[in-house]
mmCIF file of C-alpha atoms and ligand atoms in Angstrom:
data_model
loop_
_atom_site.group_PDB
_atom_site.id
_atom_site.type_symbol
_atom_site.label_atom_id
_atom_site.label_comp_id
_atom_site.label_asym_id
_atom_site.label_seq_id
_atom_site.Cartn_x
_atom_site.Cartn_y
_atom_site.Cartn_z
ATOM 1 C CA MET A 1 33.476 12.918 -1.773
ATOM 2 C CA LYS A 2 34.003 9.164 -1.912
ATOM 3 C CA THR A 3 32.000 7.070 -4.350
ATOM 4 C CA ILE A 4 30.633 3.681 -3.349
ATOM 5 C CA LEU A 5 29.175 1.181 -5.819
ATOM 6 C CA ILE A 6 26.850 -1.418 -4.334
ATOM 7 C CA VAL A 7 25.866 -4.596 -6.159
ATOM 8 C CA ASN A 8 24.417 -7.948 -5.124
ATOM 9 C CA ASP A 9 23.351 -11.305 -6.512
ATOM 10 C CA ASP A 10 19.951 -11.643 -4.816
ATOM 11 C CA GLY A 11 18.461 -9.005 -7.092
ATOM 12 C CA ILE A 12 17.258 -5.408 -6.875
ATOM 13 C CA ALA A 13 14.333 -6.297 -4.589
ATOM 14 C CA SER A 14 16.485 -7.929 -1.922
ATOM 15 C CA PRO A 15 16.178 -6.430 1.563
ATOM 16 C CA GLY A 16 19.906 -7.150 1.975
ATOM 17 C CA LEU A 17 20.697 -4.691 -0.821
ATOM 18 C CA LYS A 18 18.645 -2.012 0.872
ATOM 19 C CA ALA A 19 20.379 -2.798 4.159
ATOM 20 C CA ALA A 20 23.803 -2.398 2.511
ATOM 21 C CA ALA A 21 22.837 0.972 1.025
ATOM 22 C CA GLU A 22 21.625 2.190 4.423
ATOM 23 C CA ALA A 23 24.810 0.973 6.104
ATOM 24 C CA VAL A 24 27.199 3.012 3.918
ATOM 25 C CA ARG A 25 25.055 6.007 2.945
ATOM 26 C CA GLY A 26 26.824 8.366 5.300
ATOM 27 C CA LEU A 27 30.257 7.500 3.884
ATOM 28 C CA GLY A 28 29.942 8.924 0.394
ATOM 29 C CA GLU A 29 27.940 9.045 -2.788
ATOM 30 C CA VAL A 30 26.201 5.686 -3.206
ATOM 31 C CA VAL A 31 25.151 4.150 -6.506
ATOM 32 C CA VAL A 32 23.401 0.774 -6.645
ATOM 33 C CA VAL A 33 23.415 -1.512 -9.687
ATOM 34 C CA ALA A 34 21.812 -4.908 -9.204
ATOM 35 C CA PRO A 35 20.474 -7.792 -11.275
ATOM 36 C CA ALA A 36 16.719 -7.637 -11.861
ATOM 37 C CA MET A 37 16.394 -11.288 -10.879
ATOM 38 C CA GLN A 38 17.887 -13.670 -8.361
ATOM 39 C CA GLN A 39 21.400 -14.573 -9.562
ATOM 40 C CA SER A 40 22.848 -16.528 -6.649
ATOM 41 C CA GLY A 41 25.418 -19.109 -7.667
ATOM 42 C CA VAL A 42 26.470 -17.555 -10.964
ATOM 43 C CA GLY A 43 29.941 -16.681 -9.673
ATOM 44 C CA ARG A 44 31.852 -14.144 -11.764
ATOM 45 C CA SER A 45 30.107 -14.906 -15.054
ATOM 46 C CA ILE A 46 29.557 -12.042 -17.498
ATOM 47 C CA SER A 47 27.172 -11.595 -20.429
ATOM 48 C CA LEU A 48 29.258 -11.710 -23.594
ATOM 49 C CA PHE A 49 26.667 -12.938 -26.083
ATOM 50 C CA SER A 50 23.635 -10.877 -25.127
ATOM 51 C CA PRO A 51 23.035 -7.176 -24.517
ATOM 52 C CA VAL A 52 22.440 -6.034 -20.955
ATOM 53 C CA GLY A 53 19.367 -3.847 -20.526
ATOM 54 C CA ILE A 54 19.147 -1.338 -17.712
ATOM 55 C CA THR A 55 16.237 0.300 -15.871
ATOM 56 C CA ARG A 56 16.319 3.131 -13.340
ATOM 57 C CA SER A 57 14.884 1.803 -10.100
ATOM 58 C CA SER A 58 13.012 3.662 -7.384
ATOM 59 C CA ALA A 59 13.189 0.678 -5.043
ATOM 60 C CA LEU A 60 15.878 2.366 -2.943
ATOM 61 C CA GLU A 61 16.398 5.825 -1.512
ATOM 62 C CA VAL A 62 19.693 6.182 -3.405
ATOM 63 C CA GLU A 63 20.479 6.254 -7.148
ATOM 64 C CA ALA A 64 19.731 2.694 -8.245
ATOM 65 C CA TYR A 65 19.576 0.675 -11.447
ATOM 66 C CA SER A 66 18.335 -2.784 -12.216
ATOM 67 C CA ILE A 67 20.022 -4.718 -15.016
ATOM 68 C CA ALA A 68 19.116 -7.799 -17.028
ATOM 69 C CA GLY A 69 22.456 -9.378 -16.252
ATOM 70 C CA THR A 70 24.741 -10.982 -13.713
ATOM 71 C CA PRO A 71 26.365 -9.545 -10.572
ATOM 72 C CA ALA A 72 29.702 -9.150 -12.408
ATOM 73 C CA ASP A 73 27.820 -7.399 -15.252
ATOM 74 C CA ALA A 74 26.463 -4.999 -12.612
ATOM 75 C CA VAL A 75 30.020 -4.176 -11.519
ATOM 76 C CA ILE A 76 31.253 -3.620 -15.069
ATOM 77 C CA ILE A 77 28.234 -1.546 -16.105
ATOM 78 C CA GLY A 78 28.333 0.382 -12.846
ATOM 79 C CA ILE A 79 31.981 1.358 -13.332
ATOM 80 C CA HIS A 80 32.207 1.778 -17.098
ATOM 81 C CA GLY A 81 28.608 2.640 -18.029
ATOM 82 C CA ILE A 82 27.146 4.655 -15.166
ATOM 83 C CA LEU A 83 29.898 6.120 -12.990
ATOM 84 C CA LYS A 84 32.408 6.278 -15.861
ATOM 85 C CA LYS A 85 35.134 6.179 -13.245
ATOM 86 C CA ARG A 86 36.406 3.788 -10.616
ATOM 87 C CA PRO A 87 34.497 4.056 -7.335
ATOM 88 C CA ASP A 88 36.510 4.187 -4.117
ATOM 89 C CA LEU A 89 34.808 1.051 -2.810
ATOM 90 C CA LEU A 90 32.694 -1.798 -4.109
ATOM 91 C CA VAL A 91 30.239 -3.457 -1.725
ATOM 92 C CA SER A 92 28.603 -6.725 -2.742
ATOM 93 C CA GLY A 93 25.669 -7.851 -0.600
ATOM 94 C CA ILE A 94 24.313 -8.102 1.972
ATOM 95 C CA ASN A 95 23.696 -11.616 0.722
ATOM 96 C CA MET A 96 20.996 -13.777 2.240
ATOM 97 C CA GLY A 97 22.987 -16.876 3.062
ATOM 98 C CA GLU A 98 26.640 -17.340 3.911
ATOM 99 C CA ASN A 99 29.382 -17.511 1.270
ATOM 100 C CA MET A 100 32.383 -19.272 2.707
ATOM 101 C CA SER A 101 35.213 -21.674 1.850
ATOM 102 C CA SER A 102 36.792 -22.123 -1.592
ATOM 103 C CA GLU A 103 33.232 -22.675 -2.777
ATOM 104 C CA ALA A 104 32.900 -18.888 -2.530
ATOM 105 C CA THR A 105 34.002 -18.687 -6.176
ATOM 106 C CA THR A 106 30.568 -20.134 -7.015
ATOM 107 C CA SER A 107 28.912 -17.230 -5.246
ATOM 108 C CA GLY A 108 27.583 -14.314 -7.281
ATOM 109 C CA THR A 109 28.178 -12.108 -4.243
ATOM 110 C CA VAL A 110 31.870 -12.996 -4.084
ATOM 111 C CA GLY A 111 32.062 -13.179 -7.901
ATOM 112 C CA ALA A 112 31.019 -9.525 -8.134
ATOM 113 C CA ALA A 113 33.627 -8.552 -5.544
ATOM 114 C CA LEU A 114 36.275 -10.466 -7.512
ATOM 115 C CA GLU A 115 35.238 -8.533 -10.616
ATOM 116 C CA GLY A 116 35.450 -5.243 -8.723
ATOM 117 C CA ALA A 117 38.911 -6.112 -7.440
ATOM 118 C CA SER A 118 39.920 -7.075 -10.962
ATOM 119 C CA GLN A 119 38.788 -3.602 -12.093
ATOM 120 C CA GLY A 120 41.125 -2.103 -9.494
ATOM 121 C CA VAL A 121 38.482 -1.283 -6.881
ATOM 122 C CA PRO A 122 38.863 -2.416 -3.259
ATOM 123 C CA ALA A 123 35.904 -4.681 -2.609
ATOM 124 C CA VAL A 124 33.949 -6.062 0.319
ATOM 125 C CA ALA A 125 31.624 -9.045 -0.121
ATOM 126 C CA ILE A 126 29.290 -9.462 2.840
ATOM 127 C CA SER A 127 26.872 -12.287 3.552
ATOM 128 C CA LEU A 128 24.517 -13.110 6.380
ATOM 129 C CA HIS A 129 24.390 -16.684 7.636
ATOM 130 C CA THR A 130 20.707 -17.458 7.679
ATOM 131 C CA GLY A 131 20.447 -21.200 7.809
ATOM 132 C CA ARG A 132 18.036 -22.919 5.510
ATOM 133 C CA GLU A 133 14.975 -21.946 7.492
ATOM 134 C CA PHE A 134 14.839 -18.678 5.542
ATOM 135 C CA SER A 135 13.840 -18.905 1.925
ATOM 136 C CA PHE A 136 14.842 -16.087 -0.410
ATOM 137 C CA ASP A 137 11.232 -14.873 -0.479
ATOM 138 C CA GLU A 138 11.107 -14.504 3.283
ATOM 139 C CA GLY A 139 14.081 -12.150 3.429
ATOM 140 C CA GLU A 140 11.844 -9.262 4.429
ATOM 141 C CA GLY A 141 11.798 -10.549 7.988
ATOM 142 C CA LEU A 142 15.565 -10.896 8.312
ATOM 143 C CA ASP A 143 17.430 -8.717 10.790
ATOM 144 C CA PHE A 144 20.413 -7.152 9.024
ATOM 145 C CA ALA A 145 21.382 -4.823 11.910
ATOM 146 C CA THR A 146 24.573 -6.645 12.961
ATOM 147 C CA ALA A 147 25.728 -7.106 9.377
ATOM 148 C CA GLN A 148 25.020 -3.420 8.704
ATOM 149 C CA GLU A 149 27.132 -2.352 11.671
ATOM 150 C CA VAL A 150 30.014 -4.575 10.544
ATOM 151 C CA LEU A 151 29.727 -3.339 6.963
ATOM 152 C CA GLY A 152 29.599 0.341 7.932
ATOM 153 C CA LYS A 153 32.768 0.063 10.027
ATOM 154 C CA LEU A 154 34.673 -2.034 7.480
ATOM 155 C CA ALA A 155 33.671 0.273 4.625
ATOM 156 C CA GLY A 156 34.895 3.286 6.609
ATOM 157 C CA GLN A 157 38.203 1.552 7.253
ATOM 158 C CA VAL A 158 38.711 0.572 3.602
ATOM 159 C CA LEU A 159 37.776 4.067 2.385
ATOM 160 C CA GLY A 160 40.077 5.702 4.898
ATOM 161 C CA ARG A 161 43.128 3.454 4.823
ATOM 162 C CA GLY A 162 42.635 1.057 1.932
ATOM 163 C CA LEU A 163 43.161 -2.700 2.081
ATOM 164 C CA PRO A 164 46.450 -4.155 3.341
ATOM 165 C CA GLU A 165 49.192 -4.906 0.821
ATOM 166 C CA GLY A 166 48.412 -8.127 -1.052
ATOM 167 C CA VAL A 167 44.679 -8.052 -0.301
ATOM 168 C CA ASP A 168 42.270 -7.433 -3.186
ATOM 169 C CA LEU A 169 38.963 -8.020 -1.426
ATOM 170 C CA LEU A 170 37.418 -9.005 1.890
ATOM 171 C CA ASN A 171 34.940 -11.835 2.205
ATOM 172 C CA VAL A 172 32.827 -11.193 5.277
ATOM 173 C CA ASN A 173 30.288 -13.555 6.803
ATOM 174 C CA VAL A 174 28.044 -12.623 9.713
ATOM 175 C CA PRO A 175 26.324 -15.165 11.982
ATOM 176 C CA TYR A 176 22.581 -14.744 12.404
ATOM 177 C CA GLY A 177 20.895 -13.815 15.630
ATOM 178 C CA VAL A 178 24.097 -13.252 17.618
ATOM 179 C CA GLU A 179 24.262 -9.986 19.507
ATOM 180 C CA LYS A 180 27.701 -8.314 19.402
ATOM 181 C CA PRO A 181 29.459 -11.303 17.798
ATOM 182 C CA ARG A 182 33.239 -11.572 18.132
ATOM 183 C CA ILE A 183 35.332 -10.955 15.018
ATOM 184 C CA ARG A 184 37.726 -13.543 13.563
ATOM 185 C CA ILE A 185 40.246 -13.012 10.764
ATOM 186 C CA THR A 186 40.016 -16.308 8.936
ATOM 187 C CA ARG A 187 41.177 -18.372 5.981
ATOM 188 C CA LEU A 188 38.896 -20.158 3.547
ATOM 189 C CA ALA A 189 37.765 -23.641 4.533
ATOM 190 C CA ARG A 190 37.923 -26.247 1.784
ATOM 191 C CA ARG A 191 34.159 -26.786 1.514
ATOM 192 C CA MET A 192 30.996 -25.400 3.051
ATOM 193 C CA TYR A 193 28.500 -27.896 1.641
ATOM 194 C CA THR A 194 28.552 -31.548 0.724
ATOM 195 C CA THR A 195 27.447 -32.183 -2.848
ATOM 196 C CA ARG A 196 24.408 -34.256 -3.681
ATOM 197 C CA VAL A 197 22.149 -34.484 -6.694
ATOM 198 C CA GLN A 198 18.500 -35.406 -6.539
ATOM 199 C CA GLU A 199 17.367 -37.269 -9.614
ATOM 200 C CA ARG A 200 13.729 -36.782 -10.602
ATOM 201 C CA SER A 201 11.477 -37.200 -13.610
ATOM 202 C CA ASP A 202 9.489 -34.543 -15.437
ATOM 203 C CA PRO A 203 5.859 -35.180 -16.564
ATOM 204 C CA ARG A 204 7.174 -36.663 -19.839
ATOM 205 C CA GLY A 205 9.392 -39.117 -18.015
ATOM 206 C CA ARG A 206 12.646 -37.345 -18.751
ATOM 207 C CA THR A 207 15.276 -37.209 -16.043
ATOM 208 C CA TYR A 208 16.341 -33.963 -14.440
ATOM 209 C CA TYR A 209 18.487 -33.135 -11.441
ATOM 210 C CA TRP A 210 18.494 -30.743 -8.542
ATOM 211 C CA ILE A 211 21.964 -29.898 -7.242
ATOM 212 C CA ASP A 212 21.834 -29.933 -3.469
ATOM 213 C CA GLY A 213 23.920 -30.608 -0.366
ATOM 214 C CA ASP A 214 24.191 -30.310 3.395
ATOM 215 C CA ALA A 215 26.038 -27.663 5.370
ATOM 216 C CA ILE A 216 29.454 -28.715 6.689
ATOM 217 C CA TYR A 217 30.174 -27.888 10.339
ATOM 218 C CA ASP A 218 33.413 -29.739 11.109
ATOM 219 C CA ALA A 219 35.850 -27.406 9.343
ATOM 220 C CA GLU A 220 39.275 -26.731 10.885
ATOM 221 C CA GLU A 221 39.796 -24.025 13.466
ATOM 222 C CA GLY A 222 40.939 -20.802 11.829
ATOM 223 C CA THR A 223 38.642 -21.216 8.842
ATOM 224 C CA ASP A 224 35.614 -19.107 7.960
ATOM 225 C CA VAL A 225 33.277 -22.102 8.231
ATOM 226 C CA HIS A 226 34.490 -22.877 11.761
ATOM 227 C CA ALA A 227 34.299 -19.228 12.840
ATOM 228 C CA VAL A 228 30.743 -18.657 11.615
ATOM 229 C CA ARG A 229 29.058 -22.027 12.018
ATOM 230 C CA VAL A 230 30.819 -23.388 15.108
ATOM 231 C CA GLU A 231 31.967 -20.306 17.049
ATOM 232 C CA GLU A 232 29.167 -17.997 15.825
ATOM 233 C CA CYS A 233 31.692 -15.230 15.130
ATOM 234 C CA VAL A 234 31.958 -12.807 12.217
ATOM 235 C CA SER A 235 34.576 -14.091 9.769
ATOM 236 C CA ILE A 236 36.668 -11.702 7.707
ATOM 237 C CA THR A 237 38.735 -13.504 5.091
ATOM 238 C CA PRO A 238 41.249 -11.447 3.110
ATOM 239 C CA LEU A 239 41.350 -12.676 -0.484
ATOM 240 C CA LYS A 240 43.541 -12.030 -3.487
ATOM 241 C CA LEU A 241 42.813 -12.507 -7.158
ATOM 242 C CA ASP A 242 45.962 -14.468 -7.933
ATOM 243 C CA LEU A 243 45.084 -18.151 -7.587
ATOM 244 C CA THR A 244 48.576 -19.288 -8.638
ATOM 245 C CA SER A 245 50.002 -22.010 -6.414
ATOM 246 C CA MET A 246 53.311 -20.267 -5.717
ATOM 247 C CA GLU A 247 54.600 -23.010 -3.407
ATOM 248 C CA SER A 248 54.375 -25.589 -6.190
ATOM 249 C CA LEU A 249 56.362 -23.769 -8.863
ATOM 250 C CA ARG A 250 59.583 -25.701 -8.165
ATOM 251 C CA GLU A 251 57.843 -29.098 -8.046
ATOM 252 C CA MET A 252 55.976 -28.158 -11.235
ATOM 253 C CA ARG A 253 59.233 -28.404 -13.201
ATOM 254 C CA ARG A 254 58.620 -32.145 -13.607
ATOM 255 C CA PHE A 255 55.510 -31.322 -15.628
ATOM 256 C CA ARG A 256 57.544 -29.043 -17.852
ATOM 257 C CA ASP A 257 60.369 -31.565 -18.219
ATOM 258 C CA ILE A 258 58.175 -34.398 -19.520
ATOM 259 C CA LEU A 259 56.989 -32.240 -22.394
HETATM 260 MN MN1 LIG B 1 22.645 -14.606 -3.140
#
C-alpha cells in the first residue's frame, strides 16, 4: 500500500485541499496535514523558535490534522511526527492561485514541495490559476475538476515509475475554466508579477505598506507563465533542489582569485 502525504498553504479549510485528497484517495493511504490558517507566501519557512501544536481534524473524509505552523512544518511533522516514515508521494495543493516562475520559491505550496523533496520524498505542487476575481474566501465555488484529473494521473505516474533522474519535484499549474486543456512541459519564467508597494497611513498617522503587483503575461514561449496565461495550457515544470549555477563555476574563479 502506497502512502501519500497531502499538505497545502491555504489552510485546512481550503476546498483545494479537499479536492486534492479526493483526487488521490484511490491510489493509497492518504494522510493530510495542513496549516490551521492561511499561509500563502511563506515559502519554505519552518518554525524553529515556537512549538507547533496539532489538532485532529474531521474536516476531510481522510485522516487529517491541522497544525499551528507553516506548510513546510506540515511536511516535517507529517513525515517525522505522524507517519514516522517517508511517504511514497507528497502532494502540495491544490492551491487557489497559480504559482509560477522563479517567484515560486515565495509560494508556501511550492515551499512545502521543496521541503518534501529535501526529505527524500518525490513531490508534486499543484496550483489552479484563478485570476484575481476569486478571493480566498470564495474558494468554495471554484471548480477543481480539471486540476483533480491532472493530479490523479500525475500522482499515479510518480507512484508507479518515480520522477525522472535529476528531478526532485514537479510544479504544476492548471488554467481555470478550460475544458481538456493541452499539457506543456515548461521551464520557469523569470517573474509572474510586477512588484509594487502601496503606502498608506494607519489611524495614528504611521506609515504602513501593502506589497502588491500586477500579473505578467508577456513571458517567453516555453515558460510556465506563457503556457498557463497566454496559451491556457497546463504547465508541468520539473524542478530540482540544487540552485547552484553550474555554468558559472569556471567564470567564478575570478571571485576566488581576488580574495
Ligand atoms: Mn496559497
